[in-house]
mmCIF file of C-alpha atoms in Angstrom:
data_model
loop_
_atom_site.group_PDB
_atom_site.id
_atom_site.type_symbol
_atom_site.label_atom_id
_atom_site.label_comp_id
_atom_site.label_asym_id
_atom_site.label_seq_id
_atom_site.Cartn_x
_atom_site.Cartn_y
_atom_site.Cartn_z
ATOM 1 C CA UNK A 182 -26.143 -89.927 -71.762
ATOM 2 C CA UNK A 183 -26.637 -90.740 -75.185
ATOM 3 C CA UNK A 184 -24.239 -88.212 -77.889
ATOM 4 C CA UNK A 185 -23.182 -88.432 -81.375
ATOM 5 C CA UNK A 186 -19.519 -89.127 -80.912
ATOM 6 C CA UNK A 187 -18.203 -87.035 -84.322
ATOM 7 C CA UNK A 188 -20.592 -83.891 -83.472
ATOM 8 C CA UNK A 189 -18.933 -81.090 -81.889
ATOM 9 C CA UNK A 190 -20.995 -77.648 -80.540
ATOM 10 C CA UNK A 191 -19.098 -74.553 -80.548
ATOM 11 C CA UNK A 192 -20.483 -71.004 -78.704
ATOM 12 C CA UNK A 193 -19.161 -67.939 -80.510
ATOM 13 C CA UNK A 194 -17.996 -68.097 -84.008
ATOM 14 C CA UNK A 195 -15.423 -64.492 -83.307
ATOM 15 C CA UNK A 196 -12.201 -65.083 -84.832
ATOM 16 C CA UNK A 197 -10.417 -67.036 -82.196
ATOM 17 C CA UNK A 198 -13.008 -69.122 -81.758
ATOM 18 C CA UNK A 199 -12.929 -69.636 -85.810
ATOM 19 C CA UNK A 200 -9.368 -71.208 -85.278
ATOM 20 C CA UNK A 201 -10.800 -73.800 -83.376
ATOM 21 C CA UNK A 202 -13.709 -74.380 -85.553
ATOM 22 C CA UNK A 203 -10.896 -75.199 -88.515
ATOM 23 C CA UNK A 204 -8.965 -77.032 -86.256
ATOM 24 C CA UNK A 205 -12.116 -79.539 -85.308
ATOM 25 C CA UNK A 206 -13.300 -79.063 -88.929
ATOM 26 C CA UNK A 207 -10.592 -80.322 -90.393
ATOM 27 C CA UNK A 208 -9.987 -83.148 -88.196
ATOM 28 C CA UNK A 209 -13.166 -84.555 -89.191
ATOM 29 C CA UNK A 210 -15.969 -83.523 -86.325
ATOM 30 C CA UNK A 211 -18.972 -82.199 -87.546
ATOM 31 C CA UNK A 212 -18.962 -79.371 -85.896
ATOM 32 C CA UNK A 213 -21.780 -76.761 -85.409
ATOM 33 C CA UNK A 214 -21.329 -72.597 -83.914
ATOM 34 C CA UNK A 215 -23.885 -71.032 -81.628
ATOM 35 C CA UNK A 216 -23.916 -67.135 -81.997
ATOM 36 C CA UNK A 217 -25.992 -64.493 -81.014
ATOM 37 C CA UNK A 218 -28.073 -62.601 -83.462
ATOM 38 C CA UNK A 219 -25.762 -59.675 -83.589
ATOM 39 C CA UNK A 220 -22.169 -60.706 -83.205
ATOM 40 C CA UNK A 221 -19.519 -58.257 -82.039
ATOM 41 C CA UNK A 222 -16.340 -59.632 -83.690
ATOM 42 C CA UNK A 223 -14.067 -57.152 -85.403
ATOM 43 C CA UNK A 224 -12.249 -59.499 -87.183
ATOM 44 C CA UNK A 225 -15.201 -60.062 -89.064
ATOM 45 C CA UNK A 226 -13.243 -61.571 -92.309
ATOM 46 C CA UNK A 227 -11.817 -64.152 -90.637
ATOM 47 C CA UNK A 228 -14.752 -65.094 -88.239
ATOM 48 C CA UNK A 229 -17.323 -67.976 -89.379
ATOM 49 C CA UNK A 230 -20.196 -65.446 -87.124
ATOM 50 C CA UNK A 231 -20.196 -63.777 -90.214
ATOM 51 C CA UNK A 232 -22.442 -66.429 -91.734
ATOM 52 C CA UNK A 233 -24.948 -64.502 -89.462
ATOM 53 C CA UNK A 234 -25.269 -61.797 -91.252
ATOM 54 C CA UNK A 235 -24.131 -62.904 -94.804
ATOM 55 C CA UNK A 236 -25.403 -66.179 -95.074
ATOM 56 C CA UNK A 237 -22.465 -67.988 -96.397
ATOM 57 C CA UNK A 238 -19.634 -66.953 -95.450
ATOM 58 C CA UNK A 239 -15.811 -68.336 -96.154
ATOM 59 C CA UNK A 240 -12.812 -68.279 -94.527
ATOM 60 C CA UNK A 241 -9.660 -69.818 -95.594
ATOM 61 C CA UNK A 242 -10.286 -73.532 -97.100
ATOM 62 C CA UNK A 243 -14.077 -73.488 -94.402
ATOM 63 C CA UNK A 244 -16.889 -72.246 -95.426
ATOM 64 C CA UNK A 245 -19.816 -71.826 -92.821
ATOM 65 C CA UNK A 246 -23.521 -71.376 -93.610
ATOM 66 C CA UNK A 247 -26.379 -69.985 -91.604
ATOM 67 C CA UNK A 248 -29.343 -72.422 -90.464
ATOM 68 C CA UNK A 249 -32.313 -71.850 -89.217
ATOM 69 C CA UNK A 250 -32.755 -74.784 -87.743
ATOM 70 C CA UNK A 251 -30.795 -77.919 -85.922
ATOM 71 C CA UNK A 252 -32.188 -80.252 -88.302
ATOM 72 C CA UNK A 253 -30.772 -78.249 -90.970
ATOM 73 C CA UNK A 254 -26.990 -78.943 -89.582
ATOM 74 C CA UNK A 255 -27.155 -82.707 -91.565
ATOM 75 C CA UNK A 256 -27.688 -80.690 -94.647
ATOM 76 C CA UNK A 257 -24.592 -78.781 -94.028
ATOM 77 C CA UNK A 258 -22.244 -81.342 -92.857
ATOM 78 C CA UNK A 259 -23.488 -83.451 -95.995
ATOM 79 C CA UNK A 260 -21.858 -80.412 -98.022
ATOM 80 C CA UNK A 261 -18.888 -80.190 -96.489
ATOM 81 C CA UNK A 262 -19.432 -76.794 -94.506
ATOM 82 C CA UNK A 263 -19.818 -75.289 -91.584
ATOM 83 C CA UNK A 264 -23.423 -74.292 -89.654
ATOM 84 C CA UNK A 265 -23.620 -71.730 -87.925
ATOM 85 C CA UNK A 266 -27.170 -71.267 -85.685
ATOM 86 C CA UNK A 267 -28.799 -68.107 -83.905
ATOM 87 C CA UNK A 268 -28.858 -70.108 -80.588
ATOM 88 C CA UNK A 269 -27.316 -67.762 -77.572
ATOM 89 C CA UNK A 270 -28.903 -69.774 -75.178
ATOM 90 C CA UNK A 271 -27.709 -73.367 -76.531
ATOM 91 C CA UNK A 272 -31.031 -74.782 -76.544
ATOM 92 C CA UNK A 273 -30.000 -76.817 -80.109
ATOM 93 C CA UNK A 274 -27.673 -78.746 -77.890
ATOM 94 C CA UNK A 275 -30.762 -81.766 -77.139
ATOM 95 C CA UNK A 276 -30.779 -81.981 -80.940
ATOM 96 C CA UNK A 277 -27.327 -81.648 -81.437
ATOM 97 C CA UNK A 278 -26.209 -84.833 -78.711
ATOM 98 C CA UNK A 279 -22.266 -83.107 -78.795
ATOM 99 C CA UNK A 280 -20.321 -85.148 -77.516
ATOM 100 C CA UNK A 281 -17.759 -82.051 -76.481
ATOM 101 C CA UNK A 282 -18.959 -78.534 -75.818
ATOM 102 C CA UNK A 283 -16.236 -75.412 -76.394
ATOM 103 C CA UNK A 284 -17.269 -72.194 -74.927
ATOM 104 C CA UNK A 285 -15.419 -70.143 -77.307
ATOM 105 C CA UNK A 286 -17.207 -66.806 -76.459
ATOM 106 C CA UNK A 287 -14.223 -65.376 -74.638
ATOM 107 C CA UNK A 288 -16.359 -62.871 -72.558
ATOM 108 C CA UNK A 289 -13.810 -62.852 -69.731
ATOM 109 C CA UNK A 290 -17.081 -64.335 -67.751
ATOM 110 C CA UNK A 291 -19.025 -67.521 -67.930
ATOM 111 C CA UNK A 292 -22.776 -66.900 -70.044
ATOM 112 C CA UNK A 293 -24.543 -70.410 -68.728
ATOM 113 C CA UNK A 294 -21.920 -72.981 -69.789
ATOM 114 C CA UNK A 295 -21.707 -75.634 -67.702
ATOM 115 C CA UNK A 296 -20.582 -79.452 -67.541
ATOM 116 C CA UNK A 297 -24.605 -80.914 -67.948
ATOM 117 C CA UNK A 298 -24.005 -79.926 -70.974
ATOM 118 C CA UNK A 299 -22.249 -82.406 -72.900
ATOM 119 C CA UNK A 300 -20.105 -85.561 -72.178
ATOM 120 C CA UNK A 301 -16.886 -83.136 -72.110
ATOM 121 C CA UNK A 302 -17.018 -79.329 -71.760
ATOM 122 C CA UNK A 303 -14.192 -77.309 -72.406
ATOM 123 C CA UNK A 304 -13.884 -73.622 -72.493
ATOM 124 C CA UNK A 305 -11.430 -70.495 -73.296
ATOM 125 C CA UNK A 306 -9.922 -67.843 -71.213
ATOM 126 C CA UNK A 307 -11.080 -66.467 -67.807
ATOM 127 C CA UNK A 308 -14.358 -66.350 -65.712
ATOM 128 C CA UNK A 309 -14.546 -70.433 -65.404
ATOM 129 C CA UNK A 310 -13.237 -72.577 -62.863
ATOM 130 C CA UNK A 311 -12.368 -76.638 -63.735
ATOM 131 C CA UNK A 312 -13.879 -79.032 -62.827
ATOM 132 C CA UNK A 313 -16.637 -77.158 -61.016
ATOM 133 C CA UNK A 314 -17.610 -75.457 -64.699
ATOM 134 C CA UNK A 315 -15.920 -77.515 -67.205
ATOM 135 C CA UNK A 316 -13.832 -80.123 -67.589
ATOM 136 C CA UNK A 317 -10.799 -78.155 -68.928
ATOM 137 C CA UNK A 318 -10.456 -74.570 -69.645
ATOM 138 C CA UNK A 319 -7.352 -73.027 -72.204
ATOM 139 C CA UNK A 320 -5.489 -70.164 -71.651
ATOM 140 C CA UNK A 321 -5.632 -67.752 -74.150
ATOM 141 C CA UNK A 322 -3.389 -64.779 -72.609
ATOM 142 C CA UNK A 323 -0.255 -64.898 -74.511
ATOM 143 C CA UNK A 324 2.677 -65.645 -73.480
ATOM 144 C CA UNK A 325 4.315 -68.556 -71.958
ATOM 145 C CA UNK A 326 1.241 -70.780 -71.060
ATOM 146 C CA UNK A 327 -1.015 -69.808 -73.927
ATOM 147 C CA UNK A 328 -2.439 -72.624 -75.066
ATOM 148 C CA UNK A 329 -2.177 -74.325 -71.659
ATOM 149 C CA UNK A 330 -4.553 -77.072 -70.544
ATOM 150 C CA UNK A 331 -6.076 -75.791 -67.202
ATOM 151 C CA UNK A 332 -8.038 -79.610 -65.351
ATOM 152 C CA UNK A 333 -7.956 -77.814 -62.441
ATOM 153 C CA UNK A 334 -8.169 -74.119 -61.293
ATOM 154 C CA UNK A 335 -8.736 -70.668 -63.347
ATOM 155 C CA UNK A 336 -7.265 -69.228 -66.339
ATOM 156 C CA UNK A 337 -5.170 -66.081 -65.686
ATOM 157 C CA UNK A 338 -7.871 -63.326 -65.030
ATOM 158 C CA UNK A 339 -8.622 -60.677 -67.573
ATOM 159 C CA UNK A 340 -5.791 -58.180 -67.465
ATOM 160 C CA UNK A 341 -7.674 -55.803 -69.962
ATOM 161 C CA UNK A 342 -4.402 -54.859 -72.151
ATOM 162 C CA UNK A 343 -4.137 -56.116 -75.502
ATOM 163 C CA UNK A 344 -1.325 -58.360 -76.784
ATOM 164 C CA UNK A 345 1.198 -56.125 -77.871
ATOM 165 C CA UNK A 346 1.776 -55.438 -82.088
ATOM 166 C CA UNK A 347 4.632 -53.451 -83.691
ATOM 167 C CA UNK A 348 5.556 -51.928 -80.237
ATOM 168 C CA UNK A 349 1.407 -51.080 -79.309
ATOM 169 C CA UNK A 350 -0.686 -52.445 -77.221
ATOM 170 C CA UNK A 351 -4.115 -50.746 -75.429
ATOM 171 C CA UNK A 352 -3.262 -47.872 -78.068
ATOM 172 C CA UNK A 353 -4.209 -49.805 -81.278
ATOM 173 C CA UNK A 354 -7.803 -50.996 -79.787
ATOM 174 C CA UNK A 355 -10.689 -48.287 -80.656
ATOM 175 C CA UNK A 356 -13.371 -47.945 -78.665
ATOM 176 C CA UNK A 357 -17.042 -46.254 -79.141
ATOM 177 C CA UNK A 358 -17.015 -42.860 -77.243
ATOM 178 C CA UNK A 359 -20.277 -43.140 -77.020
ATOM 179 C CA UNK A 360 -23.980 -45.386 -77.302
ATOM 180 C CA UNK A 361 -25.033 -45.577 -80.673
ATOM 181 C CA UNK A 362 -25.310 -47.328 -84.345
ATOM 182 C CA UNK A 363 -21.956 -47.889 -86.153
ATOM 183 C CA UNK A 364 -21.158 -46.523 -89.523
ATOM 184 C CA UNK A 365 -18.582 -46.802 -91.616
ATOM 185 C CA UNK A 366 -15.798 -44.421 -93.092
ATOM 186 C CA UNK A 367 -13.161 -46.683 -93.961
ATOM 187 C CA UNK A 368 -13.385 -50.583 -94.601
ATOM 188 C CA UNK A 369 -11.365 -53.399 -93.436
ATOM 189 C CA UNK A 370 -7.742 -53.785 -94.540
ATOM 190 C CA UNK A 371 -7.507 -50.342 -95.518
ATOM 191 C CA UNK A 372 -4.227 -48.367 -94.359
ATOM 192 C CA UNK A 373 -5.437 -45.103 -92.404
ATOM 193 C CA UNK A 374 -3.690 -41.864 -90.640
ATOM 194 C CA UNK A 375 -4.009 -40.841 -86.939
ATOM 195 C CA UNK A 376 -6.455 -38.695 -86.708
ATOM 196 C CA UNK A 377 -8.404 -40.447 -89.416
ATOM 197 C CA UNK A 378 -11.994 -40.562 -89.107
ATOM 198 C CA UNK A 379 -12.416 -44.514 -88.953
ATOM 199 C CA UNK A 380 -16.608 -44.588 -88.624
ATOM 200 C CA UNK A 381 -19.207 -42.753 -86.854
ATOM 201 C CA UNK A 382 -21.259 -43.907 -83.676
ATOM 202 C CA UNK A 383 -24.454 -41.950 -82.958
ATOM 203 C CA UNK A 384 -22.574 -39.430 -85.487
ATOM 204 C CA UNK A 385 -19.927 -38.822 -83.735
ATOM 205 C CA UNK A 386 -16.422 -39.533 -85.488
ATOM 206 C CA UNK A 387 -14.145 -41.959 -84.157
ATOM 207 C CA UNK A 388 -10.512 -41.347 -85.370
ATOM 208 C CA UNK A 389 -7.716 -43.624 -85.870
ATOM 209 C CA UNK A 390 -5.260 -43.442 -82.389
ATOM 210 C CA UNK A 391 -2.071 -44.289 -84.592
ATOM 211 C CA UNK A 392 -1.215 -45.099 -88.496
ATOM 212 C CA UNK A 393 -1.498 -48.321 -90.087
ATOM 213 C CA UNK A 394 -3.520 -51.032 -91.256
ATOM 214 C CA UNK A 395 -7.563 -51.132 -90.468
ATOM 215 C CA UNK A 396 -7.549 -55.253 -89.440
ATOM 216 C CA UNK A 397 -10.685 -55.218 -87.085
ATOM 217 C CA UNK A 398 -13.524 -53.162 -87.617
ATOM 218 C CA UNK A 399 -17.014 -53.941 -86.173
ATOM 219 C CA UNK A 400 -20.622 -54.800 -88.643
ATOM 220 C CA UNK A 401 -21.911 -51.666 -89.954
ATOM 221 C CA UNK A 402 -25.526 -51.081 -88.306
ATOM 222 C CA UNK A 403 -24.465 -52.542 -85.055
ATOM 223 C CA UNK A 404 -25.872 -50.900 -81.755
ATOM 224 C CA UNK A 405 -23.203 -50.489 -79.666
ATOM 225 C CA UNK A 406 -22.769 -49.431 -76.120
ATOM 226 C CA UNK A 407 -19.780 -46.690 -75.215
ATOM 227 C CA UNK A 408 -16.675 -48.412 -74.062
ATOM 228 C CA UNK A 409 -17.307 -51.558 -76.817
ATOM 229 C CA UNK A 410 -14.235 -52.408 -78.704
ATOM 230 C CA UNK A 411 -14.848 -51.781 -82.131
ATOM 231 C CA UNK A 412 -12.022 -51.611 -84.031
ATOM 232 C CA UNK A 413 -8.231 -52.347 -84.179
ATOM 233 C CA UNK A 414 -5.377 -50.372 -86.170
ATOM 234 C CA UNK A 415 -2.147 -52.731 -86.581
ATOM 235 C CA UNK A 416 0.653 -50.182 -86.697
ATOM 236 C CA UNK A 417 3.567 -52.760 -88.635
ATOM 237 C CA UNK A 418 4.262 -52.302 -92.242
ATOM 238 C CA UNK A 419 0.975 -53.166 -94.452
ATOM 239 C CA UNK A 420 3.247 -56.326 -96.195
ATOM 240 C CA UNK A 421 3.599 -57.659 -92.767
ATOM 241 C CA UNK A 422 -0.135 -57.389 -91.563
ATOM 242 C CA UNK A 423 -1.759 -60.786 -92.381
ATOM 243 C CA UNK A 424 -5.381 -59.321 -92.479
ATOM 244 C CA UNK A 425 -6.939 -61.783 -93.876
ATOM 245 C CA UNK A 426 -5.957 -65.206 -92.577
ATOM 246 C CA UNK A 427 -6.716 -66.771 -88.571
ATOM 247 C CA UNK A 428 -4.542 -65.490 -86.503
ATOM 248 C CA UNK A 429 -1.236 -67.313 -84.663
ATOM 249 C CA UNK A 430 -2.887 -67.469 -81.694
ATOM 250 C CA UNK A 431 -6.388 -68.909 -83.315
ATOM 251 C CA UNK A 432 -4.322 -71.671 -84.684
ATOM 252 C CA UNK A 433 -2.645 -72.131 -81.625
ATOM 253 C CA UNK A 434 -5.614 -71.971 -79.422
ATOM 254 C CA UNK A 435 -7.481 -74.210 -82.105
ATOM 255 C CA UNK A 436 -4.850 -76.605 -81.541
ATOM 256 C CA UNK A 437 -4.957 -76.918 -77.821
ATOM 257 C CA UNK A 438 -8.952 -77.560 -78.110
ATOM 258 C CA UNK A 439 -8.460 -80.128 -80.408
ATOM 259 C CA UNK A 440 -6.104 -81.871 -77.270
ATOM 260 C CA UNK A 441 -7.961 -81.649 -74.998
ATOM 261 C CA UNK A 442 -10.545 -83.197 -76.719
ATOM 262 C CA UNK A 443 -8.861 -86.255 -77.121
ATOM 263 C CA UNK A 444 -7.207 -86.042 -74.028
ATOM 264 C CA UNK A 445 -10.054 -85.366 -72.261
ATOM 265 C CA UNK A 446 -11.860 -88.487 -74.117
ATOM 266 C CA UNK A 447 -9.094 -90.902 -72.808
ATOM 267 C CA UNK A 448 -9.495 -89.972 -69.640
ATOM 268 C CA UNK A 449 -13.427 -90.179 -68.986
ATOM 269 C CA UNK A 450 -13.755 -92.898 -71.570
ATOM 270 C CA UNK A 451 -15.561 -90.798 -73.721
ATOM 271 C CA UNK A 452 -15.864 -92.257 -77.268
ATOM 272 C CA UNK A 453 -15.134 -89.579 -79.987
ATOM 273 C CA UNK A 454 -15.210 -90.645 -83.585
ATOM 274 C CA UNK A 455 -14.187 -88.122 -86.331
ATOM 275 C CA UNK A 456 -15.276 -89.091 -89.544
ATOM 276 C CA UNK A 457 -18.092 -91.325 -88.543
ATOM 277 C CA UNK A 458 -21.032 -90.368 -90.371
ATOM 278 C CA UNK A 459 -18.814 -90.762 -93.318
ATOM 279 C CA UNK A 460 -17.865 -94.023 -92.273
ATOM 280 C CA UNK A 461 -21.188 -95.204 -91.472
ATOM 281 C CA UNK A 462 -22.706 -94.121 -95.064
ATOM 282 C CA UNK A 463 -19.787 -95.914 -96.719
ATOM 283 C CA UNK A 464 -20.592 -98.497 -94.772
ATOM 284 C CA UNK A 465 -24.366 -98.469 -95.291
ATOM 285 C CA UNK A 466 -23.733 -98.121 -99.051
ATOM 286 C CA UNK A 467 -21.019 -101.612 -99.517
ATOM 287 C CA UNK A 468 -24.190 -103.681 -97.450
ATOM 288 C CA UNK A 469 -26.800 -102.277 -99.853
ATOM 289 C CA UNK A 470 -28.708 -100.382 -97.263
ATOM 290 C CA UNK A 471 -30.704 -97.340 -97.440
ATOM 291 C CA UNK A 472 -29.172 -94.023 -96.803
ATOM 292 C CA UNK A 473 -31.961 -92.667 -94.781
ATOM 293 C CA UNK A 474 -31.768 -95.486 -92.515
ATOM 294 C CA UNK A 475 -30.889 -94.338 -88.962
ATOM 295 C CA UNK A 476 -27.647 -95.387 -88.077
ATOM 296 C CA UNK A 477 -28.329 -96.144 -84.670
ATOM 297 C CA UNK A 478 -31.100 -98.548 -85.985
ATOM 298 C CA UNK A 479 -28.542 -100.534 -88.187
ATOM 299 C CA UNK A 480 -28.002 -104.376 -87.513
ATOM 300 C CA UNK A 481 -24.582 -105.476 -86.025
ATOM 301 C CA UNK A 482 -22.366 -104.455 -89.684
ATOM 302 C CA UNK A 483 -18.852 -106.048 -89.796
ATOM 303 C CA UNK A 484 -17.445 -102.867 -90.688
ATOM 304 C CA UNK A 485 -13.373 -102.467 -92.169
ATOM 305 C CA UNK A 486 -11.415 -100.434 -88.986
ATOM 306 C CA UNK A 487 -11.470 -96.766 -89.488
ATOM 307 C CA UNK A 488 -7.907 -96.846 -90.764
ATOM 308 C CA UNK A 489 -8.016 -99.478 -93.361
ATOM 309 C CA UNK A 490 -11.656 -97.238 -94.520
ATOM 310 C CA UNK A 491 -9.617 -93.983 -94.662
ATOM 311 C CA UNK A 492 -6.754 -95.669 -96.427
ATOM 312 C CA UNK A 493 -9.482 -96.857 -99.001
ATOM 313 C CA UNK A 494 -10.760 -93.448 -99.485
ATOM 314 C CA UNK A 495 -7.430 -91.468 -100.349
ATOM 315 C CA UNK A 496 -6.480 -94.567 -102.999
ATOM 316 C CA UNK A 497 -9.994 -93.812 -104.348
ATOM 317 C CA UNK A 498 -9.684 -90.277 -104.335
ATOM 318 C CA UNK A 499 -6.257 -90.166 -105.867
ATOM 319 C CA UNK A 500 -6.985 -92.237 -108.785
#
């Protein structure tokens, strides 16, 4: 199977699976989302899926843009950001050639990934089994394995209580009493009362179950379904509420992706190249060749090794 060996695909763009995006980004993949056209994060100001809706959209040192097309991805990488495409059914993966899949959807079941569809496939949290599904899944309930490479077997299943902040748990989550279009009251990262009215579905208020800071809080507009979690009230001081950064357990989960990519790679002899697009337009430019040349189409180059190019490029870069 031919793949691009720096291009990474990543379902879901929610803000979990935005801590592995970073992770990936900032090792040097070029990495792409697939979200749906509506997503349901609440964490929206830390999730790149809200490129969907805003067009650009930045979150810590990453900024993701919306594309309406594969094609368009080059454009994005070539910039330095993120791009994010309306593809719920992954069919951007033949242009794409990943060479690692993550399901980062986290929807407790599996929604069509499966191994066909890249070199390595890796995916988060229950409803998968390895290696019939993927090659590895990570476990994302917290606790002692989070973070855990699973080759073989199930994640722990959905256990439907929340981690557990400033002493609450399945109290802090807020869910839509009913079927109906969102809209707000109050805004993200403001501090509310119990009993507050938070936002409206179908008209009907939805108050705030405890006191404390507003950190997730679902699009305005959305159509939701009674039941959907749509917001989350963190009851710790407001000083001690980091609203607006990826989470611990993003960064951690982010982490354990970027693993068992590599791990994964040594083991099936998968080739995975970060920075190689980079590399091979350096590489194009010292040999006097055209940028728009295909890079697969270039003659046998004696190229510097990857290290000695990156070393290059900091020296340059710092002076």
């Amino acid at each position: 199977m031919m793949y691009n060996q720096d291009v990474i695909a990543v379902r879901g763009g929610g803000d979990l699976a935005t801590g592995v995006v970073q992770k990936l980004w900032r090792a040097g993949f070029r990495t792409a989302v697939l979200e749906v056209p509506q997503p349901l994060a609440i964490r929206r100001n830390v999730a790149v899926s809200s490129a969907v809706s805003e067009g650009e959209f930045q979150v810590e040192d990453m900024r993701a843009r919306l594309v309406a097309d594969p094609a368009d991805c080059d454009r994005a990488w070539a910039d330095g950001v993120v791009p994010v495409l309306v593809d719920p059914g992954a069919g951007s993966l033949a242009w794409l050639r990943p060479a690692v899949l993550v399901d980062a959807i986290i929807a407790k079941r599996n929604l069509g990934t499966h191994r066909n569809m890249a070199p390595l496939t890796i995916a988060m949290g229950p409803g998968f089994s390895a290696p019939q599904d993927v090659d590895a899944i990570i476990e994302t309930m917290r606790g002692h394995d989070l973070g855990r490479l699973v080759l073989s077997g199930s994640a722990l299943p959905n256990t439907g209580i929340p981690g557990e902040l400033g002493g609450k748990s399945a109290e802090r989550v807020v869910r839509a009493p009913t079927a109906g279009v969102v809209k707000h009251v109050r805004q993200l990262g403001d501090y509310v009362i119990c009993g507050e009215t938070l936002f409206t579905v179908g008209g009907t208020p939805v108050p705030s179950p405890l006191s404390g800071l507003l950190r997730g809080l679902i699009a305005e507009g959305m159509d939701v379904p009674q039941g959907l979690k749509c917001a989350d009230v963190d009851p710790r001081p407001a000083e001690n509420v980091n609203w607006q950064s990826i989470s611990d357990k993003a960064r951690c989960l982010g982490g354990a992706v970027l693993e068992a990519c590599f791990y994964l790679a040594r083991l099936r002899g998968v080739i995975l190249a970060p920075f190689r697009q980079e590399y091979l337009q350096y590489a194009m430019t010292q040999q006097h060749l055209p940028a728009t040349e295909a890079p697969e189409r270039l003659p046998q180059i004696p190229l510097e090794t990857h290290f000695a190019w990156r070393h290059r490029r900091r020296q340059a870069k710092a002076t």
